[in-house]
Short mmCIF file of C-alpha atoms in Angstrom, two decimals:
data_model
loop_
_atom_site.label_atom_id
_atom_site.label_comp_id
_atom_site.label_asym_id
_atom_site.label_seq_id
_atom_site.Cartn_x
_atom_site.Cartn_y
_atom_site.Cartn_z
CA MET J 1 76.90 128.97 96.17
CA TYR J 2 80.09 128.86 98.18
CA THR J 3 81.74 132.19 98.96
CA ILE J 4 85.52 132.10 99.04
CA LYS J 5 86.85 133.41 102.34
CA PRO J 6 89.86 132.84 104.60
CA ILE J 7 89.90 129.51 106.43
CA ARG J 8 90.16 130.41 110.11
CA ASN J 9 88.98 127.26 111.89
CA ASP J 10 88.12 123.59 111.40
CA VAL J 11 84.51 124.37 110.44
CA ASP J 12 85.71 126.66 107.64
CA HIS J 13 88.20 123.95 106.64
CA GLU J 14 85.48 121.29 106.39
CA ALA J 15 83.28 123.59 104.30
CA ALA J 16 86.17 124.34 101.94
CA LEU J 17 86.94 120.62 101.58
CA ALA J 18 83.29 119.91 100.78
CA GLU J 19 83.37 122.59 98.08
CA VAL J 20 86.57 121.10 96.63
CA ASP J 21 84.82 117.73 96.43
CA ARG J 22 81.91 119.36 94.61
CA LEU J 23 84.17 121.19 92.17
CA TRP J 24 86.62 118.34 91.56
CA GLY J 25 87.12 117.72 87.86
CA ALA J 26 86.05 121.21 86.79
CA GLU J 27 87.04 122.03 83.24
CA ALA J 28 90.21 124.15 82.97
CA GLY J 29 89.61 127.81 82.24
CA THR J 30 86.19 127.92 83.91
CA SER J 31 85.25 129.92 86.99
CA GLN J 32 84.75 126.59 88.83
CA ALA J 33 88.34 125.61 88.05
CA ASP J 34 89.55 129.00 89.29
CA THR J 35 87.55 128.59 92.50
CA LEU J 36 88.98 125.10 92.94
CA GLU J 37 92.54 126.40 92.54
CA VAL J 38 92.04 129.23 95.06
CA LEU J 39 90.44 126.86 97.57
CA ALA J 40 93.32 124.41 97.21
CA ILE J 41 95.78 127.20 98.06
CA LEU J 42 93.72 128.32 101.06
CA ILE J 43 93.32 124.75 102.33
CA ASP J 44 97.02 124.03 101.94
CA ASP J 45 97.94 127.19 103.84
CA TYR J 46 95.49 126.40 106.66
CA GLU J 47 96.67 122.77 106.96
CA LYS J 48 100.33 123.80 107.09
CA THR J 49 99.52 126.22 109.91
CA ARG J 50 97.06 123.98 111.77
CA TRP J 51 98.98 120.71 111.46
CA PRO J 52 102.65 121.58 110.86
CA ILE J 53 104.94 118.71 109.95
CA ASP J 54 108.26 118.54 111.73
CA ARG J 55 111.15 118.35 109.35
CA LEU J 56 112.81 114.96 109.29
CA GLU J 57 116.52 114.44 109.77
CA PRO J 58 118.26 113.86 106.42
CA VAL J 59 118.59 110.06 106.81
CA ASP J 60 114.97 109.76 107.97
CA ALA J 61 113.87 111.89 105.00
CA ILE J 62 115.74 109.56 102.62
CA LYS J 63 114.24 106.47 104.25
CA ALA J 64 110.71 107.94 104.16
CA HIS J 65 111.13 108.88 100.49
CA MET J 66 112.37 105.39 99.68
CA GLU J 67 109.44 103.78 101.49
CA MET J 68 106.82 106.03 99.90
CA ASN J 69 108.21 105.48 96.41
CA GLY J 70 108.99 101.77 96.61
CA LEU J 71 112.74 102.34 96.43
CA SER J 72 115.30 100.08 98.04
CA GLN J 73 118.82 100.34 99.35
CA ALA J 74 119.90 98.90 95.99
CA ASP J 75 118.36 101.96 94.29
CA LEU J 76 120.30 104.24 96.62
CA SER J 77 123.45 102.20 95.90
CA LYS J 78 123.00 102.77 92.16
CA LEU J 79 122.61 106.49 92.78
CA PHE J 80 125.72 106.68 94.97
CA GLY J 81 127.68 104.14 92.91
CA SER J 82 128.44 101.96 95.94
CA GLU J 83 126.52 99.48 98.07
CA SER J 84 128.73 100.15 101.07
CA ARG J 85 128.27 103.93 100.77
CA ALA J 86 124.48 103.58 100.74
CA SER J 87 124.64 101.28 103.75
CA GLU J 88 126.89 103.68 105.64
CA ILE J 89 124.51 106.57 105.00
CA LEU J 90 121.36 104.65 105.96
CA ASN J 91 123.03 103.32 109.11
CA ARG J 92 124.36 106.79 110.00
CA ARG J 93 127.99 105.73 109.89
CA ARG J 94 128.84 108.37 107.28
CA ARG J 95 127.56 111.87 106.56
CA LEU J 96 126.03 112.88 103.26
CA THR J 97 128.43 114.72 100.99
CA VAL J 98 127.53 117.68 98.80
CA ASP J 99 127.78 115.36 95.77
CA MET J 100 125.34 112.87 97.35
CA ILE J 101 122.91 115.65 98.23
CA ALA J 102 123.07 116.92 94.64
CA LYS J 103 122.34 113.42 93.31
CA LEU J 104 119.41 112.92 95.69
CA THR J 105 118.00 116.30 94.74
CA LYS J 106 118.36 115.80 90.99
CA ALA J 107 117.39 112.12 90.71
CA TRP J 108 114.79 111.76 93.47
CA GLY J 109 113.57 115.34 93.85
CA LEU J 110 114.42 115.56 97.55
CA PRO J 111 114.80 119.22 98.57
CA ALA J 112 118.44 120.05 99.30
CA ASP J 113 117.47 122.04 102.40
CA TRP J 114 116.13 118.80 103.94
CA LEU J 115 119.46 117.08 103.39
CA VAL J 116 121.96 119.74 104.50
CA GLN J 117 120.84 119.75 108.14
CA PRO J 118 123.21 118.47 110.80
CA TYR J 119 122.41 115.03 112.18
CA GLU J 120 123.88 112.51 114.58
CA ILE J 121 126.34 109.95 113.32
CA ALA J 122 126.23 106.56 115.02
CA THR J 123 129.23 106.05 117.27
CA LYS J 124 130.71 102.62 117.72
CA ALA J 125 129.22 102.44 121.24
CA SER J 126 125.74 103.48 120.06
CA SER J 127 125.92 101.02 117.15
CA GLU J 128 126.79 98.20 119.51
CA ARG J 129 123.93 99.16 121.83
CA GLN J 130 121.51 99.23 118.91
CA ARG J 131 122.52 95.89 117.42
CA PRO J 132 120.50 93.66 119.79
CA GLY J 133 117.34 95.70 119.14
CA GLN J 134 117.98 95.79 115.43
CA GLU J 135 118.53 92.04 115.46
CA LEU J 136 115.17 91.55 117.18
CA ILE J 137 113.48 93.75 114.60
CA ARG J 138 115.19 91.85 111.78
CA GLN J 139 114.11 88.52 113.28
CA ARG J 140 110.53 89.76 113.67
CA LEU J 141 110.44 90.98 110.06
CA MET J 142 111.77 87.65 108.82
CA SER J 143 109.15 85.86 110.92
CA LEU J 144 106.41 88.04 109.39
CA LYS J 145 107.73 87.35 105.89
CA ARG J 146 107.70 83.60 106.54
CA GLU J 147 104.15 83.82 107.92
CA ARG J 148 102.98 85.80 104.88
CA SER J 149 104.60 83.27 102.63
CA ARG J 150 102.83 80.42 104.44
CA LEU J 151 99.51 82.26 104.24
CA GLY J 152 100.09 82.83 100.54
CA ASP J 153 100.81 79.11 100.06
CA ARG J 154 97.63 78.21 101.96
CA GLU J 155 95.57 80.62 99.84
CA ALA J 156 97.05 79.15 96.67
CA GLU J 157 96.21 75.64 97.91
CA LYS J 158 92.65 76.73 98.70
CA GLU J 159 92.27 78.27 95.25
CA GLY J 160 93.63 75.07 93.71
CA GLN J 161 91.17 72.98 95.73
CA LEU J 162 88.29 75.28 94.84
CA GLY J 163 89.29 75.13 91.21
CA THR J 164 89.32 71.34 91.39
CA ARG J 165 85.91 71.29 93.05
CA LYS J 166 84.47 73.63 90.45
CA LYS J 167 85.74 71.44 87.63
CA THR J 168 84.19 68.27 89.11
CA ALA J 169 80.88 69.92 90.02
#
């Protein structure tokens, strides 16, 4: 039987994780479920201390949230009511307003304290310096998309050929 104790090192952490795996799915209201809940709190506390996560700048936090949740710039545009406003924010040409922060917090659940931090705005000179690199990235992404599309077409052709072979066999 596992004895609940503070997690002070990686060995304790591993043991607690193993116990969580064992207890996973415990029925609510049981002592196993209570143990699971306490272990989850202890593990979370240890992980936050052992492997702290640096807070992202507001724009990076928005971009990360969009990526993790399958959201696009169009979704941000709907939230802000303007395609150009969303573009300006994501490209750091405009600062977030209190109204935008409130919308992001209410609609997407982003913590307001993540969004109210100061951050750099792109100057015209820095934007011009970044354009060639951004263009290379855009070209590389387009190249990857074309390659994926070609691979998808080849796979579809193979499946079609296999299907034909199966029918004649």
